[in-house]
Short mmCIF file of C-alpha atoms in Angstrom, two decimals:
data_model
loop_
_atom_site.label_atom_id
_atom_site.label_comp_id
_atom_site.label_asym_id
_atom_site.label_seq_id
_atom_site.Cartn_x
_atom_site.Cartn_y
_atom_site.Cartn_z
CA MET A 154 43.16 -4.11 -45.19
CA THR A 155 41.34 -4.46 -48.47
CA ARG A 156 38.04 -2.79 -49.07
CA ASN A 157 37.43 -4.49 -52.37
CA LEU A 158 36.22 -7.99 -53.10
CA SER A 159 35.68 -9.17 -56.66
CA GLY A 160 32.52 -10.97 -57.57
CA ARG A 161 29.74 -11.19 -60.11
CA ARG A 162 26.25 -9.81 -60.40
CA CYS A 163 23.42 -11.53 -62.25
CA THR A 164 21.79 -8.99 -64.57
CA ARG A 165 18.58 -11.00 -64.69
CA CYS A 166 17.79 -11.29 -60.95
CA GLU A 167 20.49 -9.03 -59.39
CA LEU A 168 21.92 -11.81 -57.18
CA VAL A 169 25.48 -10.93 -56.24
CA THR A 170 28.11 -13.60 -55.54
CA VAL A 171 31.56 -13.53 -53.93
CA PRO A 172 33.63 -15.18 -55.30
CA GLY A 173 31.89 -14.71 -58.63
CA GLU A 174 29.60 -17.51 -59.80
CA PRO A 175 31.28 -19.01 -62.89
CA PHE A 176 28.54 -21.22 -64.38
CA GLY A 177 24.98 -20.03 -63.88
CA CYS A 178 22.76 -18.26 -61.36
CA GLU A 179 21.57 -20.42 -58.44
CA ARG A 180 18.55 -18.22 -57.97
CA CYS A 181 17.21 -17.71 -61.51
CA GLY A 182 19.33 -19.96 -63.74
CA ALA A 183 20.70 -17.18 -65.95
CA ARG A 184 23.82 -18.29 -67.81
CA ARG A 185 27.20 -16.70 -67.15
CA GLU A 186 26.97 -14.46 -70.22
CA GLU A 187 24.24 -12.61 -68.33
CA HIS A 188 26.52 -12.01 -65.31
CA VAL A 189 28.83 -9.01 -65.01
CA ASP A 190 31.91 -8.36 -62.91
CA ALA A 191 31.27 -6.45 -59.72
CA GLU A 192 33.35 -5.08 -56.88
CA PHE A 193 32.10 -5.10 -53.31
CA ASP A 194 33.13 -3.48 -50.08
CA SER A 195 34.52 -6.21 -47.84
CA ALA A 196 32.98 -4.78 -44.65
CA GLY A 197 30.39 -6.93 -42.98
CA THR A 198 29.00 -8.46 -39.81
CA VAL A 199 29.89 -11.81 -38.25
CA HIS A 200 26.99 -14.19 -38.76
CA GLY A 201 28.64 -17.38 -37.45
CA ILE A 202 31.94 -18.17 -35.74
CA ALA A 203 33.88 -21.31 -34.82
CA VAL A 204 37.27 -22.01 -33.31
CA VAL A 205 38.82 -25.00 -35.09
CA TYR A 206 41.03 -27.22 -32.88
CA ARG A 207 41.63 -30.08 -35.32
CA HIS A 208 42.25 -29.81 -39.01
CA ALA A 209 43.34 -32.37 -41.61
CA ARG A 210 46.02 -30.10 -43.08
CA GLU A 211 49.12 -28.60 -41.45
CA GLU A 212 48.21 -25.08 -42.56
CA PRO A 213 46.97 -23.04 -40.90
CA PRO A 214 48.18 -24.21 -37.49
CA THR A 215 45.39 -24.89 -35.00
CA PRO A 216 43.58 -23.40 -33.26
CA PHE A 217 42.28 -20.95 -35.83
CA THR A 218 39.00 -19.11 -36.15
CA VAL A 219 36.55 -19.35 -39.05
CA VAL A 220 33.79 -16.80 -39.53
CA GLU A 221 30.72 -16.60 -41.69
CA VAL A 222 30.28 -12.94 -42.61
CA ARG A 223 27.28 -11.20 -44.08
CA LEU A 224 28.80 -8.48 -46.25
CA ASP A 225 27.04 -5.13 -46.21
CA ALA A 226 26.70 -5.61 -49.98
CA GLY A 227 24.61 -8.78 -49.48
CA PRO A 228 26.74 -11.87 -50.12
CA VAL A 229 27.69 -14.20 -47.27
CA VAL A 230 31.28 -15.47 -47.22
CA ARG A 231 33.24 -17.86 -45.03
CA THR A 232 36.88 -17.32 -44.31
CA ARG A 233 39.44 -17.09 -41.55
CA LEU A 234 39.33 -14.37 -38.89
CA VAL A 235 42.82 -13.13 -38.04
CA GLY A 236 44.15 -10.54 -35.62
CA SER A 237 45.17 -10.15 -32.01
CA GLN A 238 41.75 -9.88 -30.35
CA LEU A 239 39.97 -12.97 -31.61
CA GLU A 240 38.49 -13.75 -28.20
CA SER A 241 36.49 -10.53 -28.34
CA ALA A 242 34.89 -11.50 -31.65
CA GLY A 243 31.37 -12.88 -31.74
CA ILE A 244 28.17 -12.88 -33.72
CA GLY A 245 27.41 -9.26 -34.59
CA SER A 246 31.06 -8.14 -34.59
CA ARG A 247 32.00 -5.80 -37.42
CA VAL A 248 34.80 -7.10 -39.66
CA VAL A 249 36.61 -6.10 -42.80
CA GLY A 250 38.68 -7.99 -45.37
CA THR A 251 42.45 -8.29 -45.30
CA ARG A 252 44.58 -10.03 -47.90
CA ILE A 253 47.15 -12.56 -46.64
CA ASP A 254 49.24 -14.43 -49.22
CA GLY A 255 46.70 -13.46 -51.85
CA ARG A 256 43.80 -14.93 -49.85
CA VAL A 257 41.03 -12.82 -48.35
CA ASN A 258 40.74 -13.12 -44.57
CA MET A 259 38.82 -10.97 -42.11
CA VAL A 260 39.92 -8.75 -39.21
CA LEU A 261 37.84 -6.97 -36.62
CA GLU A 262 37.07 -3.44 -37.75
CA GLY A 263 39.52 -0.99 -36.25
CA GLU A 264 42.25 -3.60 -35.85
CA THR A 265 45.37 -3.25 -37.92
CA THR A 266 46.35 -5.98 -40.32
CA PRO A 267 48.73 -8.45 -38.65
CA MET B 47 0.75 -33.77 -60.45
CA ILE B 48 3.30 -36.10 -58.89
CA ARG B 49 1.77 -39.45 -57.97
CA ASN B 50 2.85 -41.58 -55.01
CA PRO B 51 3.45 -45.06 -56.46
CA LEU B 52 3.52 -46.59 -52.95
CA GLU B 53 -0.19 -45.81 -52.67
CA ALA B 54 -0.99 -47.94 -55.70
CA ARG B 55 1.24 -50.87 -54.74
CA ALA B 56 2.70 -51.11 -51.26
CA ALA B 57 6.25 -52.12 -50.38
CA TYR B 58 7.00 -53.95 -47.13
CA VAL B 59 10.26 -54.66 -45.32
CA VAL B 60 10.48 -58.45 -45.11
CA GLY B 61 14.13 -59.01 -44.21
CA ILE B 62 16.93 -57.10 -42.49
CA GLY B 63 20.62 -57.77 -41.91
CA LEU B 64 23.76 -55.98 -40.79
CA HIS B 65 27.49 -56.40 -40.68
CA ARG B 66 28.78 -54.60 -37.62
CA TYR B 67 30.02 -51.03 -38.20
CA ARG B 68 33.66 -50.77 -37.11
CA PRO B 69 37.04 -49.20 -37.95
CA LEU B 70 38.72 -50.16 -41.24
CA SER B 71 39.82 -53.81 -41.34
CA ASP B 72 41.58 -56.06 -43.86
CA GLN B 73 38.34 -57.88 -44.62
CA SER B 74 36.99 -57.62 -48.17
CA TYR B 75 33.88 -55.54 -48.82
CA VAL B 76 32.47 -58.71 -50.41
CA GLU B 77 32.57 -60.46 -47.03
CA LEU B 78 30.94 -57.48 -45.29
CA GLY B 79 28.17 -57.29 -47.87
CA LEU B 80 27.49 -61.04 -47.97
CA THR B 81 27.22 -61.09 -44.17
CA ALA B 82 24.48 -58.46 -44.24
CA VAL B 83 22.62 -59.88 -47.25
CA ARG B 84 22.69 -63.48 -45.96
CA ALA B 85 21.38 -62.24 -42.61
CA ALA B 86 18.54 -60.38 -44.38
CA LEU B 87 17.67 -63.44 -46.49
CA ALA B 88 17.70 -65.67 -43.40
CA ASP B 89 15.52 -63.14 -41.58
CA ALA B 90 12.95 -63.10 -44.39
CA PHE B 91 12.89 -66.68 -45.63
CA ASP B 92 13.30 -70.20 -44.24
CA ASP B 93 16.16 -71.18 -46.53
CA PRO B 94 18.23 -68.21 -47.71
CA VAL B 95 20.08 -70.18 -50.39
CA GLU B 96 16.83 -71.42 -51.89
CA ALA B 97 15.24 -67.97 -51.54
CA TRP B 98 17.96 -65.93 -53.24
CA PRO B 99 16.58 -66.37 -56.82
CA ARG B 100 13.33 -64.74 -55.61
CA VAL B 101 15.15 -61.38 -55.47
CA ASP B 102 14.40 -59.51 -58.72
CA VAL B 103 16.63 -56.48 -58.30
CA ALA B 104 19.54 -55.36 -56.09
CA ILE B 105 20.41 -51.72 -55.52
CA THR B 106 23.70 -50.91 -53.80
CA GLY B 107 24.18 -47.60 -52.02
CA THR B 108 27.83 -46.70 -51.68
CA ALA B 109 29.85 -43.50 -51.65
CA LEU B 110 33.42 -44.75 -51.76
CA LEU B 111 33.69 -48.31 -53.12
CA GLY B 112 34.16 -47.37 -56.79
CA MET B 113 32.77 -48.72 -60.03
CA ALA B 114 30.73 -51.92 -60.28
CA PRO B 115 30.92 -53.45 -56.78
CA THR B 116 27.57 -55.26 -56.83
CA ARG B 117 27.97 -58.36 -58.97
CA ALA B 118 31.39 -59.23 -57.53
CA MET B 119 29.61 -59.41 -54.18
CA LEU B 120 26.21 -60.90 -54.98
CA ALA B 121 27.40 -63.50 -57.51
CA ARG B 122 28.67 -65.41 -54.42
CA LEU B 123 25.05 -66.05 -53.46
CA GLY B 124 24.60 -67.84 -56.78
CA ALA B 125 24.69 -65.76 -59.94
CA SER B 126 20.96 -65.53 -60.60
CA GLY B 127 21.08 -62.87 -63.31
CA LEU B 128 19.02 -60.37 -61.31
CA ALA B 129 19.02 -56.65 -62.22
CA MET B 130 21.69 -54.62 -60.42
CA HIS B 131 22.14 -50.91 -59.90
CA GLN B 132 24.43 -48.76 -57.84
CA VAL B 133 23.47 -45.39 -56.35
CA GLU B 134 25.77 -42.75 -54.90
CA ASN B 135 24.16 -39.98 -52.87
CA ALA B 136 26.88 -39.13 -50.34
CA SER B 137 25.74 -39.83 -46.76
CA ALA B 138 22.25 -40.58 -48.05
CA SER B 139 23.44 -43.33 -50.45
CA GLY B 140 21.95 -46.16 -48.36
CA SER B 141 18.66 -44.29 -47.90
CA THR B 142 18.51 -43.71 -51.65
CA ALA B 143 19.06 -47.43 -52.29
CA VAL B 144 16.03 -48.16 -50.07
CA ALA B 145 13.97 -45.48 -51.85
CA GLN B 146 14.85 -46.93 -55.26
CA ALA B 147 14.10 -50.49 -54.11
CA ALA B 148 10.72 -49.35 -52.76
CA LEU B 149 10.00 -47.61 -56.06
CA SER B 150 10.89 -50.77 -57.95
CA VAL B 151 8.37 -52.79 -55.91
CA ALA B 152 5.73 -50.04 -56.03
CA SER B 153 5.99 -49.70 -59.80
CA GLY B 154 5.44 -53.42 -60.28
CA GLN B 155 8.88 -53.81 -61.84
CA SER B 156 9.83 -56.21 -59.07
CA ASP B 157 8.16 -58.35 -56.40
CA VAL B 158 11.24 -58.65 -54.19
CA ALA B 159 13.94 -55.97 -54.13
CA LEU B 160 17.18 -55.83 -52.17
CA ALA B 161 18.74 -52.58 -50.92
CA ILE B 162 22.33 -52.82 -49.72
CA GLY B 163 24.39 -50.10 -48.09
CA ILE B 164 28.09 -50.77 -48.01
CA ASP B 165 31.40 -48.94 -47.74
CA LYS B 166 34.97 -49.17 -46.58
CA PRO B 167 36.97 -46.06 -45.65
CA ALA B 168 38.82 -44.56 -48.64
CA ALA B 169 39.85 -41.14 -49.88
CA TRP B 170 36.83 -38.96 -50.60
CA ARG B 171 36.65 -37.72 -54.19
CA VAL B 172 33.96 -35.04 -54.05
CA ALA B 173 33.00 -33.98 -57.59
CA ALA B 174 32.27 -30.34 -56.75
CA ALA B 175 35.72 -29.94 -55.18
CA SER B 176 37.31 -30.29 -58.63
CA ALA B 177 34.62 -28.43 -60.57
CA ASP B 178 36.26 -24.98 -60.51
CA ILE B 179 33.56 -23.61 -58.25
CA PRO B 180 35.46 -20.97 -56.28
CA SER B 181 35.17 -20.30 -52.56
CA LEU B 182 36.93 -17.94 -50.20
CA ASP B 183 37.45 -20.43 -47.40
CA GLY B 184 40.19 -22.41 -49.16
CA GLY B 185 39.18 -25.73 -47.62
CA LEU B 186 39.10 -24.45 -44.04
CA VAL B 187 35.47 -25.40 -43.53
CA ALA B 188 35.34 -29.17 -42.95
CA PRO B 189 31.84 -30.59 -42.34
CA PHE B 190 32.27 -30.28 -38.56
CA THR B 191 33.18 -26.61 -38.93
CA HIS B 192 30.20 -26.01 -41.22
CA PHE B 193 27.95 -27.29 -38.43
CA ALA B 194 29.99 -25.46 -35.78
CA LEU B 195 29.22 -22.20 -37.60
CA LEU B 196 25.52 -23.05 -37.63
CA ALA B 197 25.73 -24.07 -33.96
CA SER B 198 27.17 -20.68 -32.99
CA ARG B 199 24.15 -18.92 -34.45
CA TYR B 200 21.71 -21.36 -32.84
CA GLN B 201 23.44 -21.09 -29.47
CA GLN B 202 23.28 -17.32 -29.54
CA LYS B 203 19.68 -17.16 -30.72
CA PHE B 204 18.32 -19.59 -28.13
CA ALA B 205 20.95 -19.25 -25.35
CA VAL B 206 21.99 -22.91 -25.70
CA THR B 207 25.21 -23.99 -23.95
CA ASP B 208 27.93 -26.36 -25.17
CA VAL B 209 26.94 -28.81 -22.41
CA GLU B 210 23.31 -28.83 -23.54
CA ILE B 211 24.45 -29.76 -27.06
CA ALA B 212 26.76 -32.46 -25.67
CA GLN B 213 23.77 -34.12 -23.96
CA VAL B 214 22.71 -35.38 -27.42
CA ALA B 215 25.91 -37.43 -27.49
CA VAL B 216 25.38 -38.66 -23.91
CA LYS B 217 21.98 -40.06 -24.95
CA ASN B 218 23.16 -41.55 -28.24
CA HIS B 219 26.25 -43.20 -26.73
CA ARG B 220 23.98 -44.63 -24.01
CA ASN B 221 21.72 -46.11 -26.72
CA GLY B 222 24.69 -47.27 -28.76
CA ALA B 223 26.10 -49.20 -25.80
CA LEU B 224 23.08 -51.50 -26.24
CA ASN B 225 23.66 -52.12 -29.96
CA PRO B 226 25.94 -55.06 -30.82
CA TYR B 227 26.22 -53.82 -34.43
CA GLY B 228 27.54 -50.37 -33.48
CA HIS B 229 30.96 -48.83 -34.09
CA ARG B 230 31.04 -47.30 -30.60
CA GLN B 231 29.41 -49.50 -27.95
CA LYS B 232 30.29 -47.69 -24.76
CA GLU B 233 28.21 -45.51 -22.48
CA ARG B 234 29.98 -42.19 -21.81
CA THR B 235 29.75 -39.65 -19.03
CA LEU B 236 29.24 -36.00 -19.85
CA GLU B 237 32.81 -35.41 -18.71
CA GLU B 238 34.12 -37.95 -21.22
CA ILE B 239 31.97 -36.46 -23.99
CA MET B 240 33.34 -32.97 -23.27
CA ARG B 241 37.00 -33.99 -23.77
CA ASP B 242 39.06 -33.52 -26.91
CA PRO B 243 37.72 -30.46 -28.77
CA ILE B 244 37.44 -30.60 -32.57
CA SER B 245 35.62 -27.49 -33.80
CA GLY B 246 33.24 -25.00 -32.18
CA PRO B 247 31.24 -26.86 -29.50
CA PHE B 248 32.07 -30.30 -30.91
CA THR B 249 34.41 -32.78 -29.28
CA ARG B 250 35.59 -36.09 -30.71
CA LEU B 251 32.65 -38.02 -29.23
CA GLN B 252 30.21 -35.48 -30.68
CA CYS B 253 31.46 -36.26 -34.21
CA CYS B 254 30.41 -39.51 -35.89
CA PRO B 255 33.02 -42.21 -36.55
CA VAL B 256 33.37 -43.09 -40.26
CA GLY B 257 34.35 -46.73 -40.54
CA GLU B 258 33.24 -49.77 -42.53
CA GLY B 259 30.14 -51.95 -42.48
CA ALA B 260 27.16 -53.21 -44.43
CA ALA B 261 23.39 -53.16 -44.12
CA ALA B 262 20.76 -54.98 -46.15
CA VAL B 263 17.00 -54.60 -46.42
CA ILE B 264 14.71 -56.84 -48.48
CA LEU B 265 11.49 -55.24 -49.67
CA ALA B 266 8.55 -57.12 -51.10
CA SER B 267 5.03 -56.62 -52.42
CA ALA B 268 1.92 -57.96 -50.66
CA ASP B 269 1.72 -60.59 -53.41
CA ALA B 270 5.20 -61.84 -52.56
CA ILE B 271 4.45 -61.89 -48.82
CA GLU B 272 1.45 -64.10 -49.51
CA ARG B 273 3.18 -66.27 -52.09
CA TYR B 274 6.12 -67.06 -49.82
CA GLY B 275 3.99 -67.42 -46.70
CA LEU B 276 5.75 -64.65 -44.72
CA ASP B 277 4.34 -63.41 -41.42
CA PRO B 278 2.79 -59.97 -42.16
CA VAL B 279 3.25 -58.87 -38.52
CA ARG B 280 7.01 -58.92 -39.10
CA CYS B 281 6.71 -56.84 -42.29
CA PRO B 282 6.44 -53.08 -41.69
CA ARG B 283 5.00 -51.11 -44.60
CA ILE B 284 6.80 -48.15 -46.16
CA ILE B 285 4.18 -45.39 -46.11
CA GLY B 286 6.45 -42.46 -46.93
CA SER B 287 9.54 -42.14 -49.12
CA VAL B 288 10.72 -38.70 -50.20
CA ALA B 289 13.99 -37.28 -51.52
CA ARG B 290 14.76 -33.57 -51.93
CA SER B 291 17.72 -31.30 -52.54
CA GLN B 292 18.48 -27.84 -51.25
CA GLY B 293 16.52 -25.10 -53.00
CA PHE B 294 17.69 -21.52 -53.34
CA LEU B 295 17.57 -19.47 -50.16
CA ASP B 296 18.80 -15.99 -49.43
CA PRO B 297 22.51 -15.98 -48.52
CA GLY B 298 23.08 -16.69 -44.82
CA SER B 299 19.80 -18.60 -44.34
CA ASP B 300 19.82 -21.86 -42.40
CA ALA B 301 19.74 -23.95 -45.54
CA ASP B 302 20.32 -27.29 -43.78
CA SER B 303 17.28 -26.91 -41.55
CA ALA B 304 15.19 -25.57 -44.44
CA LEU B 305 15.96 -28.67 -46.50
CA THR B 306 14.73 -30.92 -43.67
CA VAL B 307 11.64 -28.72 -43.17
CA ASP B 308 10.77 -29.19 -46.85
CA THR B 309 11.51 -32.93 -46.92
CA ALA B 310 9.70 -33.65 -43.65
CA ARG B 311 6.58 -31.75 -44.69
CA ARG B 312 6.32 -33.77 -47.91
CA THR B 313 7.14 -37.04 -46.14
CA PHE B 314 4.53 -36.60 -43.41
CA ASP B 315 1.96 -35.49 -46.03
CA GLN B 316 2.63 -38.65 -48.00
CA ALA B 317 2.47 -40.89 -44.93
CA GLY B 318 -0.67 -39.23 -43.57
CA ILE B 319 0.80 -38.90 -40.07
CA GLY B 320 2.52 -36.11 -38.12
CA PRO B 321 5.52 -35.88 -35.78
CA SER B 322 3.33 -36.52 -32.71
CA ASP B 323 2.46 -39.98 -34.11
CA VAL B 324 6.11 -41.05 -34.42
CA ASP B 325 7.41 -43.57 -31.86
CA VAL B 326 10.94 -44.09 -33.23
CA LEU B 327 13.14 -41.65 -35.15
CA GLU B 328 16.55 -42.33 -36.63
CA VAL B 329 18.01 -38.93 -37.43
CA HIS B 330 21.16 -37.69 -39.19
CA ASP B 331 23.22 -36.85 -36.09
CA ALA B 332 26.65 -36.74 -37.76
CA PHE B 333 27.47 -33.92 -35.32
CA SER B 334 25.59 -33.65 -32.04
CA VAL B 335 23.87 -30.32 -32.72
CA GLU B 336 22.29 -31.65 -35.91
CA GLU B 337 19.87 -33.80 -33.94
CA LEU B 338 18.56 -30.66 -32.24
CA PHE B 339 18.27 -28.77 -35.55
CA TYR B 340 16.40 -31.54 -37.32
CA LEU B 341 14.01 -32.37 -34.45
CA GLU B 342 12.88 -28.76 -34.65
CA ALA B 343 12.90 -28.69 -38.47
CA MET B 344 10.73 -31.84 -38.61
CA GLY B 345 8.27 -30.33 -36.16
CA PHE B 346 8.92 -32.62 -33.17
CA CYS B 347 9.08 -29.45 -31.07
CA GLY B 348 9.23 -25.70 -31.57
CA PRO B 349 12.33 -23.66 -32.49
CA GLY B 350 14.90 -23.66 -29.67
CA GLU B 351 12.93 -26.16 -27.57
CA SER B 352 14.77 -29.38 -28.32
CA VAL B 353 17.39 -29.08 -25.54
CA LYS B 354 14.62 -28.73 -22.97
CA ARG B 355 12.79 -31.78 -24.33
CA LEU B 356 16.09 -33.68 -24.39
CA ALA B 357 16.73 -32.83 -20.72
CA GLU B 358 13.21 -34.00 -19.85
CA GLY B 359 13.91 -37.41 -21.42
CA VAL B 360 11.31 -36.98 -24.16
CA TRP B 361 13.71 -38.43 -26.78
CA ASP B 362 14.96 -41.32 -24.62
CA ILE B 363 14.05 -44.94 -25.23
CA GLY B 364 10.80 -45.15 -23.26
CA GLY B 365 10.14 -41.42 -23.72
CA ARG B 366 7.53 -39.90 -26.02
CA CYS B 367 9.64 -40.73 -29.11
CA ALA B 368 12.88 -42.71 -29.05
CA VAL B 369 15.37 -40.65 -31.07
CA SER B 370 18.35 -42.54 -32.51
CA PRO B 371 17.75 -45.67 -30.38
CA SER B 372 20.41 -47.44 -32.49
CA GLY B 373 22.96 -44.97 -31.14
CA GLY B 374 22.61 -42.89 -34.29
CA LEU B 375 25.51 -41.82 -36.43
CA LEU B 376 27.35 -40.68 -33.28
CA ALA B 377 27.55 -44.13 -31.68
CA MET B 378 26.33 -46.79 -34.12
CA GLY B 379 28.50 -44.98 -36.62
CA HIS B 380 28.43 -43.51 -40.08
CA PRO B 381 30.21 -45.74 -42.60
CA LEU B 382 28.44 -43.69 -45.37
CA GLY B 383 26.74 -46.24 -47.64
CA PRO B 384 25.41 -48.50 -44.85
CA THR B 385 24.05 -45.72 -42.63
CA GLY B 386 20.72 -44.96 -44.32
CA THR B 387 19.96 -48.65 -44.98
CA GLY B 388 20.91 -49.44 -41.37
CA GLN B 389 18.36 -46.90 -40.13
CA ILE B 390 15.62 -48.94 -41.84
CA VAL B 391 17.04 -52.09 -40.18
CA GLU B 392 16.77 -50.47 -36.74
CA ILE B 393 13.27 -49.11 -37.35
CA THR B 394 12.09 -52.50 -38.59
CA ARG B 395 13.44 -54.18 -35.44
CA GLN B 396 11.66 -51.58 -33.34
CA LEU B 397 8.32 -51.92 -35.15
CA ARG B 398 8.51 -55.72 -34.85
CA GLY B 399 9.22 -55.46 -31.12
CA GLU B 400 12.56 -57.23 -31.66
CA ALA B 401 14.93 -54.47 -30.51
CA GLY B 402 15.73 -56.10 -27.15
CA PRO B 403 17.10 -53.63 -24.57
CA ARG B 404 16.68 -50.76 -27.07
CA GLN B 405 12.99 -51.46 -27.59
CA GLN B 406 10.65 -48.46 -27.66
CA PRO B 407 7.44 -49.81 -26.07
CA GLY B 408 4.47 -50.11 -28.42
CA ALA B 409 6.28 -48.65 -31.43
CA ARG B 410 3.90 -48.25 -34.38
CA TYR B 411 5.44 -45.56 -36.60
CA GLY B 412 9.14 -45.08 -37.35
CA VAL B 413 10.89 -42.35 -39.33
CA ALA B 414 14.34 -42.40 -40.92
CA HIS B 415 16.10 -39.15 -41.89
CA MET B 416 19.42 -38.74 -43.69
CA VAL B 417 21.16 -35.72 -45.12
CA GLY B 418 23.89 -36.01 -47.74
CA LEU B 419 26.61 -33.65 -48.87
CA GLY B 420 25.40 -31.24 -51.50
CA ALA B 421 22.91 -31.05 -49.82
CA VAL B 422 20.26 -33.70 -50.29
CA CYS B 423 17.77 -35.15 -47.81
CA VAL B 424 15.99 -38.52 -47.86
CA MET B 425 13.26 -39.56 -45.43
CA HIS B 426 11.16 -42.70 -44.94
CA VAL B 427 8.17 -43.54 -42.76
CA LEU B 428 7.43 -47.13 -41.78
CA GLU B 429 4.27 -48.49 -40.17
CA ARG B 430 4.17 -51.61 -38.01
CA GLY B 431 3.02 -54.77 -39.81
CA ALA B 432 -0.70 -55.54 -39.65
CA SER B 433 -1.59 -58.22 -37.08
#
């Protein structure tokens, strides 16, 4: 489990982005020099969910589950949901980040990292 | 204040042509394109060879062909020296070619303008994918999964089932079975549609086939229609042409629907009509659920109501408004460049009363809607030719 996600915060309009926006703010246009590094708690709520049965690449093996998560800190991220109780996950489920091979995935809150 | 140039000088569709959409073949793109353009010239004018020099400008919409495809193709009609441009706007490339051709006529730059949509399957090279814009998903979210995520939220909010979404594909495959230019020309049962899952609620037959093809539309001014003695009844007028891109929305908003809401509002304002006036709609149904999203976003019904209207037959050919009578992207296909131009071909047929078994009775107004990766949205409104 990893509580921390790295991102950026725009000092002009306060928009926060995960991963950090590298070029300029989509909301107000402020250049990157006006953005600062920020750390966010990875906990959030499932906002969209899909089981993927066909995928162009070999990794990850199908089926796998993709979630759109609204982080408590504001940003919305899309990544893979992993764990042993995927069938119980749905919109509104609480999730938290977990790092697998350096990549941030999500697990249902209370589940241990696989 | 942004002015609408089509108000000052109208643009009319005078000729239409297609090369059938189909899986990748060995045939040259030049052959595909010439087939569509010659058909459009023959549709508009008595002698297409003699008429070709009347075309002042050609605009090619293509996403995958590569640099400079236009002259290599059109020189084979007789190298007339006309102006040539190429536009790339992802799935909306062919719609953008039509918009630019209409603008050329409206501005007075040209009297006769040709829009071509053409593509052959090739590796996608999406600029943003190599722009060092980071994402967490690591390429897991293909377009069908993007829309599957949106579908999950829609299904929960409005208690919509997978089968209700699949009914979009049942309708569009039924329409497509009547279209000799379509990629998929077979009526399918619900059971067939529900086989072979891809992502979320989508199955193979609820995802559009991306093959090859070509579509051509010739636009002209009223002066040109008179000069060349064309029948005005066969020349629908473009009364709305609007392109937009996604504006900033709070994270997690339904940005795809919001983009269509914005584009549709401006398009209907420009055309001076509303959704209830529309007889024929060609909509961006790359994945079945999109048709439901966009019908609601364009105001054809209220939020969450489109599955009920679909079940009632409101969107069928012969219903209140025929939606994707061509078969849409799901059945007619989505060869990228041709798709948006091909929508104008279908709407023109419908407004002329020449759509055969797909004919929507008494069609007067037709709307074309395409969304492109990015996202961008392009819409057109056509009005039946004056009798």
